C-alpha positions as CSV (number, residue, x, y, z in Angstrom):
1,X,111.6,114.6,9.3
2,X,111.3,112.3,12.3
3,X,108.0,112.4,14.4
4,X,107.1,111.4,17.8
5,X,106.4,107.5,18.4
6,X,103.4,108.6,20.6
7,X,101.4,110.4,17.7
8,X,99.9,108.2,15.1
9,X,96.7,107.5,13.0
10,X,93.9,104.7,12.8
11,X,93.0,104.5,9.3
12,X,89.7,103.8,7.8
13,X,91.4,102.6,4.7
14,X,90.3,100.8,1.5
15,X,90.7,97.5,3.0
16,X,88.4,98.4,5.9
17,X,85.8,99.5,3.4
18,X,85.9,96.1,1.6
19,X,85.6,94.0,4.8
20,X,83.0,96.3,6.8
21,X,81.0,97.7,3.9
22,X,81.0,101.1,2.2
23,X,81.2,104.5,4.1
24,X,77.5,105.7,4.1
25,X,78.7,106.5,7.0
26,X,79.3,103.2,8.9
27,X,77.0,102.3,11.7
28,X,78.2,103.3,15.0
29,X,78.8,99.7,16.3
30,X,81.8,99.4,13.7
31,X,83.8,101.9,15.9
32,X,83.2,100.2,19.2
33,X,86.5,97.8,18.6
34,X,88.5,100.9,18.4
35,X,87.1,102.3,21.5
36,X,87.7,98.9,23.2
37,X,91.1,99.2,21.9
38,X,91.7,102.5,23.5
39,X,90.2,101.1,26.7
40,X,92.3,97.9,26.9
41,X,95.7,98.8,26.0
42,X,96.6,102.1,27.7
43,X,96.1,104.8,25.0
44,X,96.5,108.5,26.1
45,X,93.8,109.6,23.7
46,X,91.7,108.0,20.9
47,X,90.3,110.8,18.7
48,X,87.6,110.8,16.3
49,X,87.9,112.7,13.2
50,X,84.3,111.4,12.4
51,X,81.2,113.3,13.1
52,X,78.2,111.8,14.9
53,X,75.9,114.8,14.7
54,X,72.5,112.8,14.2
55,X,71.0,110.5,16.4
56,X,71.2,106.9,15.2
57,X,68.2,104.9,14.1
58,X,67.6,101.7,16.3
59,X,67.0,99.0,13.5
60,X,66.3,95.5,14.1
61,X,67.6,92.9,11.3
62,X,65.1,90.6,9.9
63,X,67.5,87.5,10.8
64,X,67.3,88.7,14.4
65,X,63.5,88.8,14.4
66,X,63.4,85.6,12.5
67,X,65.3,83.9,15.3
68,X,62.9,84.8,18.0
69,X,61.1,81.8,19.2
70,X,59.1,83.3,22.4
71,X,55.8,84.8,21.1
72,X,54.9,86.5,24.2
73,X,57.6,89.1,24.5
74,X,56.8,92.0,26.6
75,X,57.1,95.5,25.0
76,X,60.3,96.1,27.0
77,X,61.7,92.8,26.0
78,X,60.8,93.7,22.2
79,X,62.5,97.0,22.7
80,X,65.8,95.6,23.9
81,X,66.2,93.5,20.9
82,X,66.6,96.7,18.8
83,X,70.4,97.7,18.8
84,X,71.3,100.9,20.3
85,X,74.5,102.1,18.6
86,X,74.6,105.6,20.3
87,X,74.3,104.4,23.9
88,X,76.6,101.3,23.2
89,X,79.2,103.8,21.8
90,X,78.7,106.0,24.8
91,X,79.1,103.2,27.3
92,X,82.3,102.0,25.8
93,X,83.6,105.6,25.6
94,X,82.8,106.0,29.3
95,X,84.8,102.8,30.2
96,X,87.7,104.0,28.2
97,X,87.9,107.5,29.7
98,X,90.0,108.8,26.8
99,X,87.7,109.0,23.9
100,X,87.6,112.6,21.9
101,X,84.8,113.3,19.6
102,X,84.6,115.6,16.8
103,X,82.1,118.6,16.3
104,X,81.6,120.8,13.3
105,X,81.4,124.6,12.7
106,X,80.5,126.3,9.7
107,X,83.1,129.2,8.9
108,X,82.3,132.6,7.9
109,X,82.4,133.2,4.1
110,X,84.0,136.4,3.0
111,X,80.7,137.9,3.0
112,X,79.8,137.6,6.6
113,X,76.7,135.6,7.6
114,X,74.6,136.1,10.4
115,X,74.6,133.7,13.3
116,X,72.4,130.8,12.5
117,X,69.6,130.4,15.0
118,X,70.2,127.1,17.0
119,X,67.7,124.3,17.1
120,X,66.6,123.3,20.7
121,X,68.8,120.2,20.3
122,X,71.9,122.3,19.6
123,X,71.0,124.5,22.5
124,X,70.5,121.6,24.8
125,X,74.2,120.2,23.4
126,X,75.9,123.6,23.9
127,X,74.8,123.7,27.4
128,X,76.5,120.3,27.7
129,X,79.6,121.4,26.3
130,X,79.5,124.6,28.8
131,X,79.0,122.1,31.6
132,X,82.1,120.2,30.6
133,X,84.1,123.3,30.2
134,X,84.8,122.8,26.6
135,X,85.0,126.6,25.7
136,X,85.4,129.9,27.2
137,X,83.3,133.0,27.1
138,X,85.2,136.1,25.9
139,X,84.6,139.7,24.6
140,X,83.9,139.1,21.2
141,X,85.2,142.5,20.1
142,X,88.8,141.7,21.1
143,X,88.7,138.3,19.3
144,X,86.6,139.1,16.3
145,X,89.4,138.6,13.8
146,X,89.8,134.9,14.7
147,X,88.6,131.8,12.7
148,X,85.0,132.7,12.7
149,X,82.0,130.3,12.8
150,X,78.2,131.4,12.0
151,X,76.8,127.6,13.0
152,X,77.6,124.7,15.1
153,X,77.0,121.0,14.9
154,X,78.0,119.0,17.9
155,X,77.9,115.5,18.8
156,X,74.9,113.7,20.1
157,X,74.0,114.2,23.8
158,X,75.1,110.8,25.0
159,X,78.6,111.0,23.6
160,X,79.2,114.4,24.8
161,X,78.4,113.4,28.3
162,X,80.6,110.2,28.2
163,X,83.6,111.7,26.1
164,X,86.8,113.1,27.5
165,X,86.1,116.1,25.1
166,X,84.5,117.3,22.0
167,X,86.6,119.3,19.7
168,X,86.7,121.0,16.3
169,X,88.4,119.8,13.1
170,X,87.6,122.3,10.7
171,X,90.7,123.5,8.5
172,X,91.3,126.5,6.4
173,X,93.3,126.3,3.2
174,X,95.5,128.8,1.7
175,X,94.0,130.8,-1.5
176,X,95.9,128.4,-3.7
177,X,94.2,125.6,-2.0
178,X,97.0,124.1,0.0
179,X,97.0,123.2,3.4
180,X,99.9,125.0,5.3
181,X,98.2,126.3,8.3
182,X,96.3,124.9,11.2
183,X,93.5,126.8,13.3
184,X,94.2,126.4,17.0
185,X,91.3,128.1,18.1
186,X,88.0,129.4,16.6
187,X,85.3,131.7,17.7
188,X,81.2,131.2,17.8
189,X,79.3,134.2,19.0
190,X,81.3,135.0,22.2
191,X,82.7,131.6,22.8
192,X,86.4,130.6,21.9
193,X,86.7,126.9,21.2
194,X,90.0,125.0,21.0
195,X,90.8,122.9,18.0
196,X,91.3,119.0,18.5
197,X,95.2,119.2,18.3
198,X,95.6,122.2,20.7
199,X,93.1,120.5,23.1
200,X,95.2,117.3,23.0
201,X,98.6,119.1,23.6
202,X,96.9,120.9,26.6
203,X,95.7,117.3,28.1
204,X,99.1,116.0,27.5
205,X,100.6,118.7,29.8
206,X,97.9,119.0,32.1
207,X,97.1,122.5,31.2
208,X,93.7,124.2,31.3
209,X,92.3,126.0,28.1
210,X,91.3,128.9,30.6
211,X,95.0,129.3,31.2
212,X,96.0,129.7,27.7
213,X,96.8,133.3,26.4
214,X,95.6,134.1,23.2
215,X,96.8,137.2,21.3
216,X,95.6,137.2,17.8
217,X,98.2,137.9,15.1
218,X,100.9,137.2,17.8
219,X,101.0,134.2,19.7
220,X,99.0,131.4,21.7
221,X,100.9,130.8,24.7
222,X,100.6,128.6,28.1
223,X,103.1,127.8,31.0
224,X,103.8,124.1,31.7
225,X,103.4,122.6,35.1
226,X,107.0,121.3,34.7
227,X,109.6,121.5,31.9
228,X,108.9,118.9,29.1
229,X,111.6,116.8,27.4
230,X,112.8,119.8,25.4
231,X,113.4,122.0,28.3
232,X,110.5,124.3,27.8
233,X,108.5,125.7,30.8
234,X,106.6,127.8,28.6
235,X,105.1,127.2,25.0
236,X,104.5,129.9,22.7
237,X,103.0,129.2,19.2
238,X,103.2,132.2,16.5
239,X,99.8,132.6,15.0
240,X,98.4,135.0,12.4
241,X,95.3,137.0,13.2
242,X,92.9,134.2,12.5
243,X,94.6,132.1,15.3
244,X,96.3,129.9,12.7
245,X,99.9,128.4,13.0
246,X,102.2,127.0,10.3
247,X,102.3,123.4,10.2
248,X,105.6,121.7,10.2
249,X,104.6,118.9,7.9
250,X,106.8,115.7,8.3
251,X,106.5,114.7,4.7
252,X,104.7,112.3,2.3
253,X,102.1,110.0,3.8
254,X,103.9,107.1,2.2
255,X,106.9,107.6,0.0
256,X,106.4,105.7,-3.2
257,X,110.0,104.4,-3.6
258,X,110.9,103.4,0.0
259,X,107.6,102.5,1.3
260,X,108.3,104.8,4.5
261,X,105.6,106.9,6.2
262,X,105.6,110.2,7.5
263,X,104.6,108.8,10.8
264,X,103.0,105.5,12.1
265,X,99.8,104.6,10.4
266,X,97.3,101.7,11.8
267,X,94.9,100.6,9.5
268,X,91.5,99.8,11.0
269,X,91.5,96.0,10.2
270,X,95.1,95.6,12.0
271,X,93.7,97.5,15.0
272,X,90.6,95.4,15.0
273,X,92.4,92.1,14.8
274,X,94.9,93.2,17.6
275,X,92.0,94.1,20.0
276,X,90.3,90.7,19.3
277,X,93.5,88.5,19.4
278,X,95.3,90.3,22.4
279,X,92.1,90.4,24.7
280,X,93.8,87.6,26.7
281,X,97.0,89.7,27.2
282,X,94.9,92.5,28.2
283,X,93.3,90.8,31.1
284,X,96.6,89.2,32.0
285,X,98.3,92.6,32.0
286,X,95.7,94.4,34.0
287,X,95.9,91.5,36.7
288,X,99.6,91.6,37.0
289,X,99.4,95.7,37.3
290,X,96.8,95.4,40.1
291,X,98.8,92.6,42.0
292,X,102.2,94.1,41.5
293,X,101.0,97.8,42.3
294,X,98.4,97.2,45.0
295,X,99.0,93.8,46.6
296,X,102.8,93.4,46.6
297,X,102.8,90.5,44.1
298,X,100.3,88.5,46.0
299,X,98.4,86.6,43.3
300,X,95.5,85.0,45.6
301,X,94.9,88.4,47.4
302,X,94.4,90.0,43.8
303,X,91.7,87.6,42.8
304,X,88.6,89.0,44.3
305,X,89.4,92.8,43.4
306,X,90.4,91.6,40.0
307,X,86.9,90.5,39.3
308,X,85.6,93.8,39.7
309,X,88.5,95.8,38.3
310,X,89.0,94.2,35.0
311,X,86.3,94.4,32.2
312,X,86.2,90.7,31.5
313,X,84.5,87.3,32.2
314,X,85.1,85.8,35.8
315,X,86.3,82.6,33.9
316,X,88.9,84.6,32.0
317,X,90.0,86.6,35.1
318,X,90.4,83.4,37.2
319,X,92.5,81.6,34.2
320,X,94.8,84.6,33.9
321,X,95.4,84.3,37.8
322,X,96.0,80.8,37.7
323,X,98.6,81.1,35.0
324,X,100.4,83.9,37.1
325,X,100.3,81.6,39.9
326,X,102.2,79.0,37.9
327,X,104.7,81.1,36.2
328,X,105.7,83.3,39.3
329,X,107.7,80.6,41.1
330,X,109.7,80.1,38.1
331,X,110.6,83.7,37.6
332,X,111.4,83.9,41.3
333,X,114.0,81.0,41.1
334,X,115.5,82.6,37.9
335,X,116.0,85.8,39.3
336,X,117.6,84.3,42.6
337,X,119.8,81.8,40.4
338,X,120.8,83.9,37.4
339,X,123.5,81.1,36.5
340,X,120.9,78.4,37.1
341,X,119.7,76.1,34.2
342,X,117.0,73.7,33.7
343,X,118.8,70.8,35.0
344,X,119.4,72.8,38.3
345,X,115.8,73.7,38.7
346,X,114.6,72.3,42.1
347,X,111.5,69.7,42.5
348,X,110.4,66.7,41.0
349,X,107.7,68.5,38.9
350,X,109.5,70.7,36.8
351,X,107.9,73.0,34.2
352,X,108.2,72.2,30.4
353,X,111.7,73.1,29.1
354,X,110.4,75.6,26.6
355,X,108.3,77.4,29.6
356,X,111.5,77.6,31.7
357,X,113.5,78.8,28.7
358,X,110.9,81.4,27.9
359,X,110.9,82.8,31.4
360,X,114.8,82.9,31.7
361,X,114.9,84.4,28.2
362,X,112.6,87.2,29.1
363,X,114.5,88.1,32.3
364,X,117.8,88.0,30.4
365,X,116.4,90.6,27.7
366,X,114.8,92.7,30.5
367,X,118.1,92.8,32.3
368,X,119.8,93.9,29.2
369,X,117.4,96.6,28.6
370,X,117.8,97.8,32.4
371,X,121.4,97.7,32.4
372,X,122.5,101.2,33.0
373,X,126.1,100.7,31.6
374,X,124.4,100.4,28.1
375,X,124.6,103.4,25.9
376,X,122.2,101.8,23.4
377,X,119.0,99.6,23.6
378,X,120.3,96.0,23.2
379,X,119.2,93.9,19.8
380,X,117.9,90.4,19.7
381,X,120.7,89.1,17.3
382,X,123.5,90.3,19.6
383,X,121.8,88.3,22.5
384,X,121.5,85.2,20.4
385,X,125.0,85.5,18.9
386,X,126.8,85.4,22.4
387,X,124.5,82.7,23.8
388,X,122.8,85.0,26.2
389,X,119.4,83.5,25.6
390,X,118.3,80.0,24.6
391,X,117.5,80.0,20.9
392,X,117.2,76.8,18.9
393,X,118.5,77.2,15.2
394,X,116.9,74.0,14.2
395,X,119.1,73.4,11.2
396,X,122.3,71.2,11.5
397,X,125.5,73.2,11.1
398,X,123.6,76.5,10.8
399,X,125.7,79.8,11.1
400,X,123.5,82.5,12.7
401,X,123.8,86.1,11.1
402,X,120.3,87.7,11.7
403,X,116.9,86.8,12.8
404,X,115.1,87.9,9.6
405,X,117.8,85.7,7.5
406,X,117.1,82.6,10.0
407,X,113.3,82.9,9.4
408,X,113.9,83.1,5.6
409,X,116.2,79.9,5.7
410,X,113.7,77.9,7.9
411,X,111.0,78.8,5.4
412,X,113.0,77.5,2.6
413,X,113.8,74.2,4.6
414,X,110.0,74.0,5.4
415,X,109.2,74.0,1.7
416,X,111.8,71.5,0.8
417,X,111.8,69.0,3.6
418,X,108.4,67.4,4.0
419,X,109.7,64.8,6.5
420,X,110.7,67.4,9.1
421,X,108.4,70.0,8.2
422,X,106.7,69.8,11.7
423,X,109.8,70.0,13.4
424,X,111.2,73.0,11.6
425,X,107.6,74.7,11.8
426,X,108.0,74.3,15.6
427,X,111.5,75.9,15.5
428,X,110.2,78.6,13.6
429,X,107.2,79.1,15.8
430,X,109.6,79.3,19.0
431,X,111.8,81.7,17.2
432,X,109.0,84.2,16.3
433,X,107.7,84.0,19.8
434,X,111.1,84.9,21.2
435,X,111.2,88.0,18.7
436,X,107.6,88.8,20.0
437,X,108.6,88.5,23.7
438,X,111.7,90.8,22.8
439,X,109.5,93.4,21.3
440,X,106.8,93.4,24.1
441,X,109.7,93.7,26.8
442,X,111.2,96.6,24.4
443,X,107.6,98.2,24.7
444,X,107.5,97.9,28.6
445,X,111.1,99.2,29.0
446,X,110.0,102.4,27.0
447,X,107.2,103.0,29.3
448,X,108.9,101.8,32.4
449,X,106.5,99.0,33.2
450,X,108.8,95.9,33.5
451,X,108.5,95.3,37.1
452,X,104.7,96.1,37.0
453,X,104.3,93.3,34.4
454,X,106.1,90.3,36.4
455,X,106.2,87.7,35.9
456,X,107.5,88.1,32.4
457,X,105.4,85.7,30.3
458,X,103.0,86.5,27.7
459,X,100.1,84.7,25.9
460,X,101.2,84.1,22.3
461,X,98.9,85.2,19.4
462,X,95.7,83.0,19.3
463,X,96.2,80.7,16.3
464,X,99.9,82.1,15.9
465,X,98.6,85.0,13.8
466,X,101.1,87.7,13.1
467,X,99.7,91.1,13.2
468,X,101.9,93.7,11.5
469,X,102.0,97.0,9.4
470,X,104.2,98.0,6.6
471,X,105.4,96.0,3.6
472,X,107.4,93.1,3.6
473,X,108.6,93.6,0.0
474,X,110.0,97.1,0.9
475,X,111.3,96.0,4.2
476,X,109.1,98.3,6.3
477,X,107.4,95.6,8.3
478,X,106.6,96.6,12.0
479,X,105.2,93.9,14.2
480,X,102.2,95.1,16.4
481,X,102.4,93.6,19.9
482,X,101.1,94.2,23.3
483,X,102.0,97.4,24.9
484,X,102.5,99.2,21.6
485,X,99.8,101.5,22.3
486,X,100.7,102.8,25.7
487,X,100.7,106.5,26.1
488,X,99.8,106.9,22.3
489,X,97.3,109.4,20.7
490,X,95.6,107.8,17.6
491,X,93.7,110.2,15.4
492,X,91.1,108.0,13.7
493,X,89.6,108.9,10.4
494,X,89.1,108.4,6.5
495,X,92.2,107.6,4.5
496,X,90.5,105.4,1.6
497,X,91.3,106.8,-1.8
498,X,88.1,108.3,-3.4
499,X,86.6,109.5,0.1
500,X,85.9,113.1,0.7
501,X,88.6,113.8,3.5
502,X,91.5,114.1,1.2
503,X,93.0,117.6,0.3
504,X,96.2,119.3,-1.2
505,X,99.1,119.8,1.2
506,X,102.8,121.1,0.2
507,X,103.8,117.5,-0.6
508,X,100.8,115.9,-2.0
509,X,97.6,116.8,-4.0
510,X,95.5,114.2,-1.9
511,X,96.5,113.9,1.6
512,X,94.4,112.4,4.3
513,X,93.2,115.2,6.5
514,X,93.3,113.2,9.5
515,X,97.1,113.6,9.0
516,X,96.8,117.2,9.2
517,X,95.7,117.2,12.9
518,X,98.3,114.4,13.8
519,X,101.2,116.8,12.1
520,X,99.9,119.8,14.0
521,X,100.1,118.0,17.2
522,X,103.7,116.8,16.4
523,X,104.7,120.3,15.7
524,X,103.6,121.7,19.1
525,X,104.7,118.5,21.2
526,X,108.1,117.9,19.5
527,X,109.2,121.6,19.5
528,X,109.2,122.0,15.6
529,X,107.1,125.0,16.0
530,X,107.8,127.4,12.9
531,X,108.8,130.8,13.6
532,X,108.4,133.1,10.6
533,X,110.8,136.1,10.3
534,X,108.8,139.2,10.3
535,X,107.8,141.0,7.4
536,X,109.7,144.2,8.6
537,X,113.0,142.1,8.9
538,X,112.2,140.9,5.3
539,X,111.9,144.4,4.2
540,X,115.5,145.5,5.7
541,X,117.0,142.4,3.6
542,X,115.2,143.6,0.4
543,X,116.5,147.1,1.1
544,X,120.2,145.8,1.3
545,X,119.7,143.7,-1.5
546,X,118.6,146.8,-3.6
547,X,121.6,148.8,-2.4
548,X,123.9,145.8,-3.5
549,X,122.1,145.8,-7.0
550,X,122.4,149.7,-7.5
551,X,126.0,150.2,-6.3
552,X,127.7,147.0,-6.1
553,X,127.1,144.8,-9.1
554,X,127.5,147.8,-11.6
555,X,130.9,148.5,-10.2
556,X,132.0,144.9,-11.3
557,X,132.6,143.4,-14.7
558,X,130.0,141.2,-16.0
559,X,131.7,137.9,-15.1
560,X,132.3,139.1,-11.6
561,X,129.1,140.5,-11.0
562,X,127.4,137.3,-12.1
563,X,129.8,135.3,-9.7
564,X,129.0,137.8,-6.9
565,X,125.3,137.5,-7.2
566,X,125.4,133.7,-7.7
567,X,127.4,133.5,-4.3
568,X,124.9,135.7,-2.4
569,X,121.8,133.7,-3.9
570,X,123.4,130.5,-3.0
571,X,124.5,131.6,0.5
572,X,120.9,133.0,1.3
573,X,119.2,130.0,-0.2
574,X,121.6,127.6,2.1
575,X,120.8,129.8,5.1
576,X,117.2,129.6,4.4
577,X,117.1,125.9,4.2
578,X,119.5,125.4,7.3
579,X,117.4,127.8,9.6
580,X,114.2,125.9,8.8
581,X,115.7,122.4,9.0
582,X,117.5,123.0,12.2
583,X,116.0,126.0,13.8
584,X,112.4,125.7,12.4
585,X,112.9,129.4,11.4
586,X,111.1,130.5,8.3
587,X,113.1,133.0,6.4
588,X,111.5,134.1,3.2
589,X,113.0,133.0,0.1
590,X,110.8,134.2,-2.6
591,X,110.9,137.8,-2.1
592,X,114.7,138.1,-1.5
593,X,115.8,135.6,-4.1
594,X,113.4,136.7,-6.9
595,X,114.8,140.3,-6.1
596,X,118.2,139.2,-6.7
597,X,117.5,137.3,-9.7
598,X,115.3,139.6,-11.5
599,X,117.6,142.6,-10.2
600,X,120.8,141.1,-11.7
601,X,119.1,140.1,-14.9
602,X,117.6,143.6,-15.2
603,X,121.1,145.3,-14.7
604,X,122.9,142.8,-17.2
605,X,120.1,143.6,-19.8
606,X,120.3,147.2,-19.4
607,X,124.2,147.2,-19.7
608,X,124.1,145.1,-22.7
609,X,121.6,147.4,-24.5
610,X,123.7,150.5,-23.5
611,X,127.0,148.9,-24.7
612,X,125.1,148.3,-28.1
613,X,123.8,151.9,-28.4
614,X,127.4,153.2,-27.7
615,X,129.0,150.8,-30.3
616,X,126.4,151.8,-33.0
617,X,126.9,155.5,-32.2
618,X,130.7,155.3,-32.8
619,X,129.9,153.3,-36.1
620,X,127.5,155.9,-37.2
621,X,129.7,158.8,-36.4
622,X,133.1,157.7,-37.9
623,X,132.6,154.5,-39.7
624,X,132.8,156.0,-43.2
625,X,136.4,157.3,-42.5
626,X,137.9,155.5,-39.7
627,X,138.9,151.4,-39.7
628,X,136.7,149.2,-37.6
629,X,139.6,148.4,-35.6
630,X,140.1,151.9,-34.5
631,X,136.2,152.3,-33.6
632,X,136.6,149.3,-31.3
633,X,139.7,150.7,-29.8
634,X,137.8,154.0,-29.2
635,X,135.0,152.1,-27.5
636,X,137.2,150.0,-25.2
637,X,139.1,153.1,-24.3
638,X,135.7,154.6,-22.8
639,X,136.6,157.9,-23.6
640,X,134.0,160.3,-25.5
641,X,135.0,161.1,-29.1
642,X,135.7,164.9,-29.7
643,X,136.0,167.1,-32.9
644,X,139.2,169.1,-33.8
645,X,141.8,166.6,-32.7
646,X,144.2,167.2,-29.9
647,X,146.8,170.0,-29.6
648,X,150.0,169.0,-27.9
649,X,153.9,168.9,-28.0
650,X,155.4,165.8,-29.9
651,X,158.9,164.8,-30.5
652,X,159.9,163.0,-34.0
653,X,163.0,161.3,-34.5
654,X,164.8,161.1,-37.9
655,X,167.7,158.8,-39.3
656,X,169.4,157.8,-42.1
657,X,171.8,155.2,-43.4
658,X,174.9,155.6,-45.4
659,X,174.9,154.1,-48.8
660,X,171.2,153.4,-48.4
661,X,170.6,152.7,-51.9
662,X,173.4,150.0,-52.0
663,X,171.9,148.4,-48.8
664,X,168.3,148.5,-50.1
665,X,169.4,146.7,-53.3
666,X,171.0,144.0,-51.6
667,X,167.9,143.3,-49.4
668,X,165.8,143.1,-52.7
């Protein structure tokens, strides 16, 4: 099942534990690069499925202490040497403005526990949650059947204050241990808390939790400020009495054969590398945004406001401004002279050829994406093949087919031709930069940001490092480029093998639970909400099946009865799959199909036993003086045997042949 591209996970995987250290859990400064990524690259929300319940200890490493040369430090100066992980994470979260933290509740067991008395710390934190309107107070009696909690453990004070929300991540497996359902709400004393994915869905639509209608055993519903992409003006999610909805799982975390994932998963190391290497593009994009939206494209007028607006050093901001000032005139000329080439560019001091070609190519690509006559997005190969963009093949007599094949062929040439290795490497670098720019502009088009980011030039990866996810062997590579994360909602949690947050779901025995929350959100936002056919209607179906088995099948021969039952089973199974796949309607298969199968099997066995009984009766009654063939004929006639024979009128015809003896002798 396809999933939305604005929902993904950020994975603390095995590689992350190898590079950053084992999960103990991690010290909080290791999470700051993820928060900075959320701040710098336009994420809609970055959601921690990681708990920060206890205050961090401020520890000073020996190597830091050993590096101090001033022996007269004041007490305050000494205190400042100690890292402050909680406040550092909180400050980064405040700058980002889109960070969601997790809180934990203890669900009531079967035998109800009294609500645990809160500590002074938890009382204070609960008050902070109330000030941020993160729950609502209700009449407990009306909602007592909801997912019930008897204790709370919420995030540390400074994280609550500087977050965009704090929500619960508890799940409640079915009796067989599988995670099929997702609790949308939970009740603690007389307070109803939204789960993380319900809260993110409400934020996505701009709906307050106070405006959500909760009817245990029926639905959770809310009106939308405007119709969504599916045409819905109201969303109604069926829930059971505990407030749980059915999760419409997208599939395996990763298919072992194809390497495809159920949704996009970004490893921690990829995100960390991206945040570090694309920092210059973050500064550049923020400068362009401010310049084009607030200062009508005036580079100089933007400089001073940019120094206070962009979270970067003065030197880096000024460098971005000067780069824009150099590229803007080139783009202006290219736009005004769409058929112009490098030779016709005016002035004595022309830009380098590759710079001119890059700006021109990027504008050709942008025009292709903006072409209203297109029914599909352009592809790079087509633009190269028809000569729309400047693209150096590098190899004499080379016939271009695809970009990937061109890169493979360049790699082979580079291995074999040491003399021209530098030349071919340069061609490969320019080709990769063209693809990178194409993907960046594709991201801009998707988010309607092309004009906001003019002039269309972008800083190449530092050191030419390519950042990607997926597997090159299985052909699932996806390059991670700027504007990849605009509008995305990233769930951040443990996925490493052997860690605690892996549980069984319908497709896998060990599925990372951070994906449960992402699948739940996808179910709501992508209109894949599962509607279960009511038990009353299933009872009617079972009754009709019973009538068919009682009166229809016995009236048919064994072969025809089996055929009829098989057709009904196949049709019902097909209908169930079709309804689920296309309409997300869950029509129970187990009850009706098992009733059909076992009912038909029972009738068949019963009829067979009865036939054997009837045959045995006839054989025992007449077998000593009637031939077996006649007994079979008696059985097949279906008539009950009777004593005394039958009385009636019969006609006999006798004839004779003249001279029969002579005739008979001739025959012998």
